[in-house]
CSV table of C-alpha atoms in Angstrom, one decimal:
chain,number,residue,atom,x,y,z
A,283,MET,CA,70.0,44.6,86.1
A,284,SER,CA,73.7,44.8,85.4
A,285,VAL,CA,75.2,45.1,81.9
A,286,ASP,CA,78.7,45.1,80.5
A,287,LYS,CA,78.6,48.5,78.8
A,288,PRO,CA,78.8,51.2,81.5
A,289,PHE,CA,76.7,54.3,81.5
A,290,THR,CA,78.5,57.6,82.1
A,291,LYS,CA,77.6,61.2,82.5
A,292,GLU,CA,78.7,61.7,78.9
A,293,ASN,CA,76.7,59.0,77.2
A,294,LEU,CA,73.5,58.9,79.3
A,295,ASP,CA,72.0,62.0,77.6
A,296,SER,CA,72.7,60.7,74.2
A,297,TYR,CA,70.9,57.4,75.0
A,298,LEU,CA,68.0,59.4,76.3
A,299,LYS,CA,67.8,61.6,73.3
A,300,GLU,CA,67.8,58.6,71.0
A,301,LEU,CA,65.1,57.0,73.1
A,302,ALA,CA,62.9,60.1,73.0
A,303,LYS,CA,63.3,60.5,69.3
A,304,GLU,CA,62.4,56.8,68.7
A,305,PHE,CA,59.3,57.1,71.1
A,306,ARG,CA,58.0,60.1,69.3
A,307,LYS,CA,58.5,58.3,66.0
A,308,LYS,CA,56.5,55.2,67.2
A,309,ASN,CA,53.9,57.0,69.3
A,310,GLY,CA,53.5,60.5,67.8
A,311,ALA,CA,53.9,63.9,69.3
A,312,ARG,CA,50.5,64.2,71.2
A,313,MET,CA,51.2,61.8,74.2
A,314,PRO,CA,54.2,62.7,76.3
A,315,ALA,CA,56.2,60.2,78.5
A,316,GLU,CA,57.9,60.5,81.9
A,317,ILE,CA,60.9,58.6,83.2
A,318,ILE,CA,62.3,58.9,86.7
A,319,LEU,CA,65.9,57.7,86.8
A,320,ILE,CA,66.8,55.9,90.1
A,321,GLY,CA,70.0,55.0,91.8
A,322,GLY,CA,73.3,55.1,89.8
A,323,ALA,CA,71.8,57.0,86.8
A,324,SER,CA,70.4,59.6,89.2
A,325,LEU,CA,73.8,59.8,90.9
A,326,LEU,CA,75.6,60.3,87.5
A,327,ILE,CA,73.3,63.3,86.8
A,328,ASN,CA,73.4,65.0,90.1
A,329,TYR,CA,76.9,64.2,91.4
A,330,GLY,CA,80.6,63.8,90.2
A,331,PHE,CA,81.9,61.2,92.5
A,332,ARG,CA,80.6,58.3,90.4
A,333,GLU,CA,82.2,57.9,87.0
A,334,MET,CA,79.9,55.2,85.7
A,335,THR,CA,77.1,52.9,86.5
A,336,TYR,CA,76.1,49.4,85.2
A,337,ASP,CA,72.5,49.8,86.5
A,338,MET,CA,70.0,52.0,84.6
A,339,ASP,CA,67.1,51.7,86.9
A,340,ALA,CA,63.9,53.7,86.1
A,341,ILE,CA,60.3,54.2,86.8
A,342,ILE,CA,58.4,54.7,83.4
A,343,LYS,CA,55.2,56.4,82.8
A,344,SER,CA,54.2,56.1,79.2
A,345,SER,CA,52.2,54.2,76.6
A,346,GLY,CA,53.2,50.7,75.5
A,347,ALA,CA,55.1,52.1,72.7
A,348,MET,CA,57.9,52.9,75.1
A,349,LYS,CA,59.0,49.2,75.5
A,350,ASP,CA,59.3,48.9,71.7
A,351,ALA,CA,61.3,52.2,71.7
A,352,ILE,CA,63.6,51.0,74.3
A,353,ASN,CA,64.3,47.8,72.5
A,354,THR,CA,64.8,49.5,69.1
A,355,VAL,CA,67.3,52.0,70.6
A,356,GLY,CA,69.1,49.1,72.6
A,357,ASP,CA,69.5,47.2,69.4
A,358,ARG,CA,70.7,50.1,67.3
A,359,LEU,CA,73.3,51.2,70.0
A,360,GLY,CA,74.4,47.8,71.0
A,361,LEU,CA,72.9,47.8,74.4
A,362,PRO,CA,71.5,44.6,75.9
A,363,VAL,CA,67.8,43.9,76.1
A,364,GLY,CA,66.4,45.7,79.1
A,365,TRP,CA,69.2,48.3,79.2
A,366,LEU,CA,66.6,50.6,80.8
A,367,ASN,CA,65.5,48.5,83.8
A,368,THR,CA,62.1,48.6,85.4
A,369,ASP,CA,62.7,45.7,87.8
A,370,PHE,CA,63.4,48.3,90.5
A,371,VAL,CA,59.7,48.5,91.2
A,372,ASN,CA,59.9,44.9,92.7
A,373,THR,CA,62.6,46.0,95.2
A,374,ASN,CA,62.2,47.0,98.8
A,375,SER,CA,63.5,50.5,98.1
A,376,TYR,CA,60.6,51.1,95.6
A,377,THR,CA,57.6,53.2,96.7
A,378,PRO,CA,55.1,55.0,94.5
A,379,ARG,CA,55.9,58.2,96.5
A,380,LEU,CA,59.2,58.6,94.7
A,381,ALA,CA,57.4,60.4,91.8
A,382,GLU,CA,56.2,62.9,94.3
A,383,TYR,CA,59.7,63.6,95.6
A,384,SER,CA,61.5,63.4,92.3
A,385,LYS,CA,62.8,66.5,90.5
A,386,TYR,CA,62.9,67.7,86.9
A,387,TYR,CA,66.2,67.2,84.9
A,388,LYS,CA,65.5,67.5,81.2
A,389,THR,CA,62.9,67.1,78.4
A,390,PHE,CA,64.1,65.4,75.2
A,391,ALA,CA,62.4,65.8,71.7
A,392,ASN,CA,59.7,67.8,73.3
A,393,ILE,CA,58.0,64.7,74.4
A,394,LEU,CA,60.1,62.7,77.0
A,395,GLN,CA,60.6,64.3,80.5
A,396,ILE,CA,63.3,62.9,82.5
A,397,ARG,CA,63.2,63.3,86.3
A,398,THR,CA,65.8,62.2,89.0
A,399,VAL,CA,65.7,61.7,92.8
A,400,SER,CA,66.7,64.5,95.1
A,401,ALA,CA,69.5,64.2,97.5
A,402,GLU,CA,68.1,63.1,100.8
A,403,TYR,CA,65.7,60.7,99.0
A,404,LEU,CA,68.6,59.1,97.3
A,405,VAL,CA,70.1,58.6,100.6
A,406,ALA,CA,66.8,57.2,102.0
A,407,MET,CA,66.6,54.7,99.1
A,408,LYS,CA,70.2,53.6,99.5
A,409,LEU,CA,69.7,53.0,103.2
A,410,MET,CA,66.6,51.0,102.5
A,411,ALA,CA,68.6,48.8,100.1
A,412,GLY,CA,71.7,48.7,102.3
A,413,ARG,CA,73.8,46.3,100.1
A,414,GLN,CA,77.3,46.1,101.3
A,415,TYR,CA,78.4,44.3,98.0
A,416,LYS,CA,77.2,47.1,95.6
A,417,ASN,CA,77.7,50.9,96.0
A,418,ASP,CA,75.0,51.7,98.6
A,419,LEU,CA,77.2,52.6,101.5
A,420,SER,CA,79.8,54.6,99.5
A,421,ASP,CA,77.1,56.3,97.5
A,422,ILE,CA,75.5,57.6,100.8
A,423,VAL,CA,78.8,59.0,102.0
A,424,GLY,CA,79.6,60.5,98.5
A,425,VAL,CA,76.3,62.3,98.4
A,426,LEU,CA,76.9,63.7,102.0
A,427,ILE,CA,80.4,64.8,100.9
A,428,GLU,CA,79.3,66.6,97.8
A,429,GLN,CA,76.2,68.2,99.5
A,430,GLU,CA,78.7,69.5,102.1
A,431,GLU,CA,81.0,70.9,99.5
A,432,ARG,CA,78.0,72.7,97.8
A,433,ASN,CA,77.3,74.3,101.2
A,434,LYS,CA,74.0,72.5,101.2
A,435,PRO,CA,74.7,69.9,103.8
A,436,LEU,CA,72.1,67.1,104.6
A,437,THR,CA,71.6,67.0,108.3
A,438,PHE,CA,70.5,63.6,110.1
A,439,ASP,CA,67.1,65.1,110.6
A,440,THR,CA,66.7,65.8,106.9
A,441,VAL,CA,67.6,62.2,106.0
A,442,GLN,CA,65.4,60.8,108.7
A,443,ASN,CA,62.5,62.9,107.4
A,444,ALA,CA,63.1,61.7,103.9
A,445,ILE,CA,62.9,58.1,105.1
A,446,ILE,CA,59.6,59.0,106.8
A,447,ASP,CA,58.4,60.7,103.6
A,448,LEU,CA,59.1,57.5,101.6
A,449,TYR,CA,58.6,54.7,104.0
A,450,ASP,CA,56.4,56.0,106.9
A,451,SER,CA,59.0,55.3,109.6
A,452,TYR,CA,62.6,55.5,110.2
A,453,ASP,CA,62.5,52.0,111.8
A,454,ARG,CA,61.4,50.7,108.4
A,455,ILE,CA,64.9,50.7,107.0
A,456,PRO,CA,67.1,47.7,108.1
A,457,GLU,CA,68.8,47.9,111.5
A,458,ASP,CA,72.3,47.7,110.0
A,459,SER,CA,71.3,50.8,107.8
A,460,ARG,CA,70.3,52.7,110.9
A,461,ILE,CA,73.6,51.7,112.6
A,462,PHE,CA,75.5,52.8,109.6
A,463,ILE,CA,73.9,56.2,109.0
A,464,GLU,CA,74.1,57.1,112.7
A,465,ALA,CA,77.8,56.2,112.7
A,466,VAL,CA,78.5,58.4,109.5
A,467,TYR,CA,77.2,61.4,111.3
A,468,LYS,CA,79.9,60.9,113.9
A,469,LYS,CA,82.8,60.6,111.5
A,470,GLU,CA,85.2,63.6,111.4
A,471,ASP,CA,86.8,62.6,107.9
A,472,LEU,CA,84.1,61.5,105.6
A,473,HIS,CA,86.6,61.4,102.6
A,474,GLU,CA,88.6,58.7,104.4
A,475,PHE,CA,85.4,56.8,105.4
A,476,TYR,CA,84.2,57.0,101.8
A,477,LYS,CA,87.5,55.1,100.7
A,478,GLN,CA,86.9,52.6,103.5
A,479,CYS,CA,83.3,51.9,102.3
A,480,ARG,CA,84.6,51.4,98.7
A,481,GLU,CA,87.2,48.9,99.7
A,482,LEU,CA,84.6,46.9,101.8
A,483,GLU,CA,82.2,46.9,99.0
A,484,GLN,CA,84.8,45.6,96.6
A,485,GLU,CA,86.0,43.0,99.0
A,486,ASN,CA,82.4,41.8,99.5
A,487,LYS,CA,81.8,41.7,95.8
A,488,ASP,CA,85.0,39.6,95.3
A,489,VAL,CA,83.9,37.2,98.0
A,490,LEU,CA,80.5,36.7,96.3
A,491,VAL,CA,82.0,36.3,92.9
A,492,GLY,CA,84.5,33.6,94.3
A,493,PHE,CA,81.8,31.9,96.0
A,494,GLN,CA,79.6,31.7,93.0
A,495,GLU,CA,82.5,30.3,91.1
A,496,ASP,CA,83.1,27.7,93.7
A,497,TYR,CA,79.5,26.7,94.3
A,498,PRO,CA,77.4,27.6,91.3
A,499,GLY,CA,73.7,28.0,92.0
A,500,VAL,CA,73.9,28.1,95.7
A,501,LEU,CA,74.1,31.9,96.4
A,502,ASN,CA,70.8,33.6,96.7
A,503,GLY,CA,69.2,36.4,98.6
A,504,ASP,CA,68.6,34.3,101.7
A,505,ASN,CA,72.1,33.2,102.4
A,506,LEU,CA,74.1,36.1,101.0
A,507,VAL,CA,74.4,37.9,104.4
A,508,ASP,CA,75.5,34.8,106.1
A,509,ILE,CA,78.2,34.1,103.4
A,510,LEU,CA,79.6,37.7,103.8
A,511,LYS,CA,79.6,37.5,107.5
A,512,SER,CA,81.5,34.3,107.6
A,513,ALA,CA,83.9,35.5,105.1
A,514,ARG,CA,84.5,38.8,107.0
A,515,ALA,CA,85.0,36.8,110.3
A,516,LYS,CA,87.8,34.8,108.7
A,517,LYS,CA,89.4,37.9,107.1
A,518,GLN,CA,89.5,39.9,110.3
A,519,ARG,CA,92.0,37.4,111.7
A,520,TYR,CA,94.5,38.9,109.2
A,521,VAL,CA,93.5,42.5,108.7
A,522,CYS,CA,92.2,45.4,110.8
A,523,PRO,CA,88.6,45.4,111.9
A,524,VAL,CA,85.8,46.7,109.8
A,525,PRO,CA,85.3,50.3,110.6
A,526,GLU,CA,82.4,51.2,112.9
A,527,GLY,CA,79.1,51.5,111.2
A,528,MET,CA,80.1,49.1,108.5
A,529,GLU,CA,79.6,45.8,110.2
A,530,ILE,CA,78.0,42.9,108.4
A,531,PRO,CA,74.5,42.6,109.7
A,532,LYS,CA,73.7,39.7,112.1
A,533,ASN,CA,70.6,38.6,110.3
């Protein structure tokens, strides 16, 4: 779910603290809860290249009182209903194994434990999603850059093994994602490639927004790729080709 009010590294902890206090108030102090933050929220906590996210995806393990606590905090802080989004469990990127490969972040109000997703597993999830109109491609490159700068580089084998850990087989991720990640490891300048990914993602997002405005109700998950492919083919008559590894998938 996307919301108009962005989540940042600065406000994320304050929202979680308020949630923990409200959950403790509604549920008591005897039954702890656990939330695994996924995607953009996990990136904000662990990396510096993303300034904000509009998606607060999570896996929630707690009593039914957590839903009431989420709604109460959202109302109090002016956040939309569903600001802490659990719809992620219905996507292709979800697997119950994420809990096993998550890592501890913080505990709020002595009752709410927050966990995030480790580097290589974030990359694996982003590759499974492979959306060229969101931040999946640039997020992958951003993680690889920061891991390199920390002297903890992610090798291709490490990423491949993470994919196998989560999804059983490297071949489970989409073909265009395999092409992309294999191309990334051949790049000499990841900083420049990161910029190219961001530009492509923004262009694709603009295409989809424009199409939705021109043809309301037509765009869906089945035709999205074809629309992007068609738009990219027209655009390439006037601009330089899409960088290798970032081609719109054929199917």
